[in-house]
Short mmCIF file of C-alpha atoms and ligand atoms in Angstrom, two decimals:
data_model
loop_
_atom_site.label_atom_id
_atom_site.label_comp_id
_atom_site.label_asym_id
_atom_site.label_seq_id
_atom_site.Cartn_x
_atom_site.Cartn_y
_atom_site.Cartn_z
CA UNK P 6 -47.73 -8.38 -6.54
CA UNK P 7 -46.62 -5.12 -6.27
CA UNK P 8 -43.26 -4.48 -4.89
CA UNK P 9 -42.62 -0.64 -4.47
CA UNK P 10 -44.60 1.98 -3.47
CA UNK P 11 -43.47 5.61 -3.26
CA UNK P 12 -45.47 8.12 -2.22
CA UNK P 13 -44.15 12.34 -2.38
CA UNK P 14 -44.89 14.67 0.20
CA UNK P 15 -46.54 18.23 -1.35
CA UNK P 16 -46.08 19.40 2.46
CA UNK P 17 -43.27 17.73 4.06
CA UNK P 18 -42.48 20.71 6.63
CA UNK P 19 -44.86 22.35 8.73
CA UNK P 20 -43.43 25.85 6.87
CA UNK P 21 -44.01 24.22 3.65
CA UNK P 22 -46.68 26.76 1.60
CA UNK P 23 -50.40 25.09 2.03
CA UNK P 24 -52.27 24.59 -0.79
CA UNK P 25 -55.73 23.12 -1.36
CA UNK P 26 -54.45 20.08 -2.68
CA UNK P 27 -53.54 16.94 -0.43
CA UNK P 28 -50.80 16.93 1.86
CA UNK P 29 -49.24 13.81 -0.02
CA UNK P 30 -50.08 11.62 -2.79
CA UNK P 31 -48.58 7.90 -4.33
CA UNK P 32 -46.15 8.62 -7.32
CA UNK P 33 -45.20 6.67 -9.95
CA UNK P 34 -41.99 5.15 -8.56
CA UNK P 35 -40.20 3.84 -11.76
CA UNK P 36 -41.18 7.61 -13.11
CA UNK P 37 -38.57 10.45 -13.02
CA UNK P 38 -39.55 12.75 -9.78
CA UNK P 39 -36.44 14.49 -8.55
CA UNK P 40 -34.83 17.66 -9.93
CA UNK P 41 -31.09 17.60 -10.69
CA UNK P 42 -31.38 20.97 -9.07
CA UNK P 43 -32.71 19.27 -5.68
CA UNK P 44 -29.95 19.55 -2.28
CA UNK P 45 -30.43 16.24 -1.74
CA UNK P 46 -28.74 14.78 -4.46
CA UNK P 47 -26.24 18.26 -5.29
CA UNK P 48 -24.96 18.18 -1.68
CA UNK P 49 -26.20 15.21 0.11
CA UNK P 50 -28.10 17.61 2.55
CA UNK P 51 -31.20 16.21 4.01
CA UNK P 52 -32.23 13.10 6.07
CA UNK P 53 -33.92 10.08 6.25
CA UNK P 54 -35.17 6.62 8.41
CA UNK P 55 -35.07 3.60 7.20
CA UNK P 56 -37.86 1.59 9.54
CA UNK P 57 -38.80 -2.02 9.61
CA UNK P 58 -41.83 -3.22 8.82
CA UNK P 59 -42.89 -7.10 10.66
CA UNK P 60 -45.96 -8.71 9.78
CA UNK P 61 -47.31 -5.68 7.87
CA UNK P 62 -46.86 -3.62 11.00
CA UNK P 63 -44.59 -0.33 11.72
CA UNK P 64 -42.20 -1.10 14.15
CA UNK P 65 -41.08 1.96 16.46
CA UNK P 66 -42.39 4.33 14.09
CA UNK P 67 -43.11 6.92 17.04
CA UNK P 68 -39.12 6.49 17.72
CA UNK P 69 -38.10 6.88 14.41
CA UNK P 70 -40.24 9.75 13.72
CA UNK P 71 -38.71 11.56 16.62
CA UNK P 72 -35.17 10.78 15.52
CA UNK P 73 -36.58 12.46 12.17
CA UNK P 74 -37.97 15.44 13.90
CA UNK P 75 -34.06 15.75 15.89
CA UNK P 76 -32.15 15.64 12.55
CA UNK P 77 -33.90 17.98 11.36
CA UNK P 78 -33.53 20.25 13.52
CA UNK P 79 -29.51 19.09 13.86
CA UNK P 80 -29.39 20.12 10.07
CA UNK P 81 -32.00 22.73 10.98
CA UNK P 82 -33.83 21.97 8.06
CA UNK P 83 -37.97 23.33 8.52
CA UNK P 84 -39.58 21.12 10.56
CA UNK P 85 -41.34 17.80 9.19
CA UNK P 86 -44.79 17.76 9.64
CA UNK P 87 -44.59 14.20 11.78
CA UNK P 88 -48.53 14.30 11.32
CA UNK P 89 -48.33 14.41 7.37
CA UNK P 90 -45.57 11.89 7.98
CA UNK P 91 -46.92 9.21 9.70
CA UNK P 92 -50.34 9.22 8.02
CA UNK P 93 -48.35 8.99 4.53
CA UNK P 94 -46.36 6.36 5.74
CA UNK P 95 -49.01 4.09 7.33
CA UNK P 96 -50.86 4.66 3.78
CA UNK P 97 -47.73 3.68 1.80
CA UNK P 98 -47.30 -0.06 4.02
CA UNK P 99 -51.02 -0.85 3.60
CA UNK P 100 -50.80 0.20 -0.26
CA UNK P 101 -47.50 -2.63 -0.35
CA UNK P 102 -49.58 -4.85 1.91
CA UNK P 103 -46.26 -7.09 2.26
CA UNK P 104 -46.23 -10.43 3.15
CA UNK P 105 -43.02 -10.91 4.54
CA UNK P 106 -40.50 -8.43 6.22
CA UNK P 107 -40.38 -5.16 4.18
CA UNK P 108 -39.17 -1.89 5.18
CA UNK P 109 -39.88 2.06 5.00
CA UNK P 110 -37.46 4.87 4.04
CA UNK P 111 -38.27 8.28 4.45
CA UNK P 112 -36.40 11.35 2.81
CA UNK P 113 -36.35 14.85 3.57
CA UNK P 114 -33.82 17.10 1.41
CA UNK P 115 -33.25 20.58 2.05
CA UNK P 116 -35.38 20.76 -1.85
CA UNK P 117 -34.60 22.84 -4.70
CA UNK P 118 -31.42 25.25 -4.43
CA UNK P 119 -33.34 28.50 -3.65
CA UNK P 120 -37.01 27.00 -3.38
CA UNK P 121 -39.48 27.04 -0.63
CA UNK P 122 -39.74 24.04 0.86
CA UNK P 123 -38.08 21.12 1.42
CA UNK P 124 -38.25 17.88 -0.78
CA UNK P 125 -40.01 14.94 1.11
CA UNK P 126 -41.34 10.98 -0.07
CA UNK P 127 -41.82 7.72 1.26
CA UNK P 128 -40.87 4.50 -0.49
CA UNK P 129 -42.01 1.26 0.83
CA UNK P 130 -40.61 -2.13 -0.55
CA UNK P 131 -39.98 -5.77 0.44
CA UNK P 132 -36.80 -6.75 2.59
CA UNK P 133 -33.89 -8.48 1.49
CA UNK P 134 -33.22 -11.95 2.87
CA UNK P 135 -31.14 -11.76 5.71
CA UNK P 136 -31.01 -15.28 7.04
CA UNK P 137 -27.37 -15.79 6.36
CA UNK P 138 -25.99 -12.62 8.36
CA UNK P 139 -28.46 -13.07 11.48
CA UNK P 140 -27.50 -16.68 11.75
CA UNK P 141 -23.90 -17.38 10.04
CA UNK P 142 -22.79 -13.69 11.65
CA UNK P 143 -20.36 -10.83 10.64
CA UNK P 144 -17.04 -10.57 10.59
CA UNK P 145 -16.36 -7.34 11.54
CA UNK P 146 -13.22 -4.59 11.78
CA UNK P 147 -12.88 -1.63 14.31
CA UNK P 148 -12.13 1.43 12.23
CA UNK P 149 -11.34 4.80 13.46
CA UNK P 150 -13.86 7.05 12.40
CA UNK P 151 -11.29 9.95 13.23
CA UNK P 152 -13.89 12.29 15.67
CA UNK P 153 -13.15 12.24 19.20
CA UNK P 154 -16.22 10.50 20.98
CA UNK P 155 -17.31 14.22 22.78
CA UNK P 156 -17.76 15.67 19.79
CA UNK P 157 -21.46 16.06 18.82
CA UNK P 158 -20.96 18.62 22.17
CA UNK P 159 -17.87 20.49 20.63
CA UNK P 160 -18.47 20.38 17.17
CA UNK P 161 -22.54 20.45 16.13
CA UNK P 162 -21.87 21.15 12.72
CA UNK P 163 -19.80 17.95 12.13
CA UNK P 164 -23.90 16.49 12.03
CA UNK P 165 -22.64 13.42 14.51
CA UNK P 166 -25.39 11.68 15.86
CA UNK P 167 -27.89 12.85 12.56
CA UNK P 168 -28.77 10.78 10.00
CA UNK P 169 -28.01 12.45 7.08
CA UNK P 170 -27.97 11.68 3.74
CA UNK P 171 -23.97 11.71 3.20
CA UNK P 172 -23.34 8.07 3.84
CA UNK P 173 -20.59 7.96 0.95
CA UNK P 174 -18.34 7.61 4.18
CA UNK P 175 -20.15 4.72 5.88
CA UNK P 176 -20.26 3.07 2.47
CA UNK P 177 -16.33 3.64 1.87
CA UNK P 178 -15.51 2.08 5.39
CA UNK P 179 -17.73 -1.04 4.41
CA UNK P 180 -15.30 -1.25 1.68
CA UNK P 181 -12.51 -0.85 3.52
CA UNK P 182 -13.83 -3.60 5.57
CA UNK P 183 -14.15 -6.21 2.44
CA UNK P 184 -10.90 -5.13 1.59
CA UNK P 185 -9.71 -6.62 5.11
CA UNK P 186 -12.03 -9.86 4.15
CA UNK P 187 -14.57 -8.48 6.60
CA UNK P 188 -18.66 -7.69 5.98
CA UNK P 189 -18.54 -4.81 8.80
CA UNK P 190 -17.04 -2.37 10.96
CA UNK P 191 -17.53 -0.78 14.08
CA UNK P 192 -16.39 2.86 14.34
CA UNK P 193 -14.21 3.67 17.16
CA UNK P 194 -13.41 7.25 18.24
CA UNK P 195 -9.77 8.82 17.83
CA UNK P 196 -10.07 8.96 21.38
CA UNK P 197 -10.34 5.15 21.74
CA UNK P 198 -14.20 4.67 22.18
CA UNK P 199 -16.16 2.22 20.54
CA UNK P 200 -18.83 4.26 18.57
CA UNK P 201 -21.63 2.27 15.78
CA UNK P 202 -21.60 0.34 12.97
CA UNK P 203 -22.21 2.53 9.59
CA UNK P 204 -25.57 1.18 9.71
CA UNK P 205 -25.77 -0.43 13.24
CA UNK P 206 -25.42 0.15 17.12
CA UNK P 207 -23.28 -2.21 18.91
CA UNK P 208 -25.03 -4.41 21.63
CA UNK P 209 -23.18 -7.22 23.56
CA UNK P 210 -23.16 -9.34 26.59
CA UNK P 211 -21.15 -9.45 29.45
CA UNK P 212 -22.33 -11.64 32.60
CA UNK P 213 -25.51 -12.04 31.47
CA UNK P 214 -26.03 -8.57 31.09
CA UNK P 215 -26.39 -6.64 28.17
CA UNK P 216 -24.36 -3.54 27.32
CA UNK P 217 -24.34 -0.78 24.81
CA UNK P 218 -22.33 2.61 23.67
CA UNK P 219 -25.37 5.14 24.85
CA UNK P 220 -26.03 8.26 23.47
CA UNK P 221 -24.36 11.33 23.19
CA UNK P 222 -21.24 9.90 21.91
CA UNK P 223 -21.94 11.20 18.64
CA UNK P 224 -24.08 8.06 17.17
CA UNK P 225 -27.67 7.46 16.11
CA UNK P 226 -30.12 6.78 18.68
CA UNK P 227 -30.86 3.25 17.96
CA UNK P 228 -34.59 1.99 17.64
CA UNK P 229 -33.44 -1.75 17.33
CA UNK P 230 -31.36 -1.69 20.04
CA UNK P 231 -33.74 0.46 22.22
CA UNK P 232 -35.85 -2.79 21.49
CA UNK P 233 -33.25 -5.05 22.19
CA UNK P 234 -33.31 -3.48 25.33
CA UNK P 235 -37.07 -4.04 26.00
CA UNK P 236 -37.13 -7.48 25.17
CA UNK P 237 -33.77 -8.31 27.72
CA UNK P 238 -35.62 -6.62 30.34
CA UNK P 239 -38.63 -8.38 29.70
CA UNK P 240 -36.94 -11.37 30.40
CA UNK P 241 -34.95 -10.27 33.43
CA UNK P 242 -32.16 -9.23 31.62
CA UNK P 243 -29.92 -6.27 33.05
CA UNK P 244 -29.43 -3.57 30.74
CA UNK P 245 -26.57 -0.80 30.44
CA UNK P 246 -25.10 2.18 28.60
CA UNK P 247 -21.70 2.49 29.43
CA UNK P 248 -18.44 3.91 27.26
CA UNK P 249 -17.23 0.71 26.11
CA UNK P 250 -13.76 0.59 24.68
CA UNK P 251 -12.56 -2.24 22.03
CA UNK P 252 -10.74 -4.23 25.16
CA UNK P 253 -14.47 -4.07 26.51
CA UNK P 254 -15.98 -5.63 23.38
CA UNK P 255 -13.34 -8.45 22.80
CA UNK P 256 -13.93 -9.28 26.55
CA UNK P 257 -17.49 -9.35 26.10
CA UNK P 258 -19.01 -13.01 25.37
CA UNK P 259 -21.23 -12.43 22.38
CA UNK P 260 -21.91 -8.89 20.18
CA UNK P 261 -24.65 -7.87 17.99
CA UNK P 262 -24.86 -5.27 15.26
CA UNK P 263 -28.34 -4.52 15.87
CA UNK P 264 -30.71 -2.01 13.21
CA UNK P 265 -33.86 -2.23 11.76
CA UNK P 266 -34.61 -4.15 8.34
CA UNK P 267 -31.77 -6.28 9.08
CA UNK P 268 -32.19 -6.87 13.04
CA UNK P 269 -29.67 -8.37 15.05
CA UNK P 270 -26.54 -9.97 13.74
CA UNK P 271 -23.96 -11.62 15.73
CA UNK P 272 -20.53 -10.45 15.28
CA UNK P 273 -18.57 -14.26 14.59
CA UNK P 274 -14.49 -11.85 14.41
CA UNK P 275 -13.21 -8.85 15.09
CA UNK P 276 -10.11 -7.57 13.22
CA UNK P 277 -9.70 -11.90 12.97
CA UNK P 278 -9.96 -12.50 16.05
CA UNK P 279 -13.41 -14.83 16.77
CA UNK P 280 -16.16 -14.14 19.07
CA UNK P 281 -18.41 -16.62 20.14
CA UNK P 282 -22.52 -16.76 18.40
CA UNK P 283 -25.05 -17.31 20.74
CA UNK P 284 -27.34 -18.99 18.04
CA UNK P 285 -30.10 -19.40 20.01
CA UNK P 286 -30.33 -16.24 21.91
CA UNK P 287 -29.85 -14.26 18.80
CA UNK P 288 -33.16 -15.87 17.38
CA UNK P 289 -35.25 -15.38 20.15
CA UNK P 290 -34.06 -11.72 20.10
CA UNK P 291 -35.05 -11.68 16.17
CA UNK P 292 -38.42 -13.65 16.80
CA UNK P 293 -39.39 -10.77 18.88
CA UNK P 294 -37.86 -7.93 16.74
CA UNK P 295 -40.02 -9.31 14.04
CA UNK P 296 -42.94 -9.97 15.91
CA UNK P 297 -43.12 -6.30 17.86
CA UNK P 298 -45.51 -3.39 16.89
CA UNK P 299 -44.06 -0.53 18.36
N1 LIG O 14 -26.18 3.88 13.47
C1 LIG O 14 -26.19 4.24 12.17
C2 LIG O 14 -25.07 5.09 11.64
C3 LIG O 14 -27.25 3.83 11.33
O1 LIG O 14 -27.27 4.21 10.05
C4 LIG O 14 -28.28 3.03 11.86
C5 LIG O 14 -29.40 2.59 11.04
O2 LIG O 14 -29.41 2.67 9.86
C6 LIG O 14 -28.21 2.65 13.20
C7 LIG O 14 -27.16 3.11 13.99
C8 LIG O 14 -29.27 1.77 13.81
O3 LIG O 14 -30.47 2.47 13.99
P1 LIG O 14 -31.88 1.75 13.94
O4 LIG O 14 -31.80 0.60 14.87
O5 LIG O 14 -32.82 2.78 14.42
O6 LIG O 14 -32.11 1.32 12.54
#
């Protein structure tokens, strides 16, 4: 069976030169296809989504396209073609045709130092197995990501709230966080408010209602927990942004780290201190994470 499939954009930006040739095409993706020379990898400047894919089927594609479309223009890189985009990346999950949970990550760098257009592919593949974290939990560690929580409104070009390619610092904090005998973090402003996870938006419950951080703060727009948010109020559930500080979250009575490929998992600690695991709420929250096609 095959398990990756990459396909490379020829016109990832609307700007992007035409040609007569197709817009995209499937690549070889154990074969060599990025130039040392490309911005992506030089200077970590571009972006990219990484989106789930349940049952064979996209899930919020239209939402993470959009989030595409706004870091791109955060980074203003040319603007991706969302057509060329979505009609490569439907192509690449039915080339996978993947039986179980997979996922989709697309790339757009600034390209070649000096070039014409920007660098842009698609690679499909299948999921790791993420049974332990969704049921077992995370233990988890508040770190301070050192930006005051206004400042995607007074500093733009700090990039908060885009999701770029320069996740050396996300991956250092993880570190930081097994260094503390934790498997997460959750970033909290130098201003005291509690931010995302390096790969997550916080979600948790207080009186039956569930909470999150909002937007604006300087954090990705979460598609999983925009879900999340669906399926509570589907079932009645009140839902609420609301600046949530870390006295908030330890008062809370159950927290998620919530993204796509991975879904929800429960936070079990924070900085040591336990939280309780709704078991069974988390997997009816998963069930229909899995199960959703939009
Ligand atoms: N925040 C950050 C920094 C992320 O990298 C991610 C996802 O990778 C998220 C939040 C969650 O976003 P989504 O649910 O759309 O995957």
């Amino acid at each position: 069976m095959t398990r990756h499939v990459l396909a490379v954009l020829a016109r990832p930006s609307v700007e992007a030169p035409g040609g007569n040739g197709p817009a995209w095409s499937f690549a070889e993706p154990e074969s060599a296809q990025l130039s040392v020379l490309d911005l992506g990898a030089t200077r970590g400047d571009g972006i990219f989504e990484s989106i789930s894919v349940g049952n064979g089927r996209l899930q919020a594609l239209e939402h993470h396209l959009r989030r595409f479309a706004h870091s791109a223009a955060m980074l203003e890189l040319p603007t991706p073609d969302l057509e060329t985009w979505r009609s490569a990346i439907i192509a690449t999950v039915a080339e996978l045709a993947p039986q179980g949970e997979a996922f989709v990550k697309t790339v757009m760098t600034r390209g070649i130092e000096y070039g014409d257009r920007p660098t842009g592919w698609i690679y499909a593949s299948l999921s790791p197995d993420f049974t332990r974290e969704r049921t077992e939990g995370l233990a988890v560690v508040l770190l301070d990501r050192g930006l005051r929580h206004d400042v995607e409104r007074t500093s733009p070009w700090l990039l908060a709230g885009a999701k770029t390619l320069s996740y050396a610092v996300n991956r250092a904090a993880v570190r930081e966080a097994a260094r503390r005998g934790a498997e997460d973090v959750i970033f909290v402003s130098s201003d005291g408010i509690v931010l995302e996870g390096p790969t997550s938006t916080v979600v948790y419950r207080r009186d039956g209602a569930l909470f999150s951080p909002g937007t604006g703060l300087g954090i990705l727009d979460g598609t999983t927990q925009a879900n999340v948010f669906r399926w509570a109020q589907s079932r009645g559930i009140t839902t609420a942004y609301e600046l949530t500080t870390p006295e908030t979250l330890r008062a809370a009575d159950a927290v998620w780290l919530v993204s796509s490929v991975r879904l929800a998992a429960p936070v079990r600690a924070i900085d040591g201190e336990s939280v309780a695991v709704d078991g069974e709420f988390t997997v009816a929250m998963n069930a229909w994470l899995g199960a959703v096609t939009e």
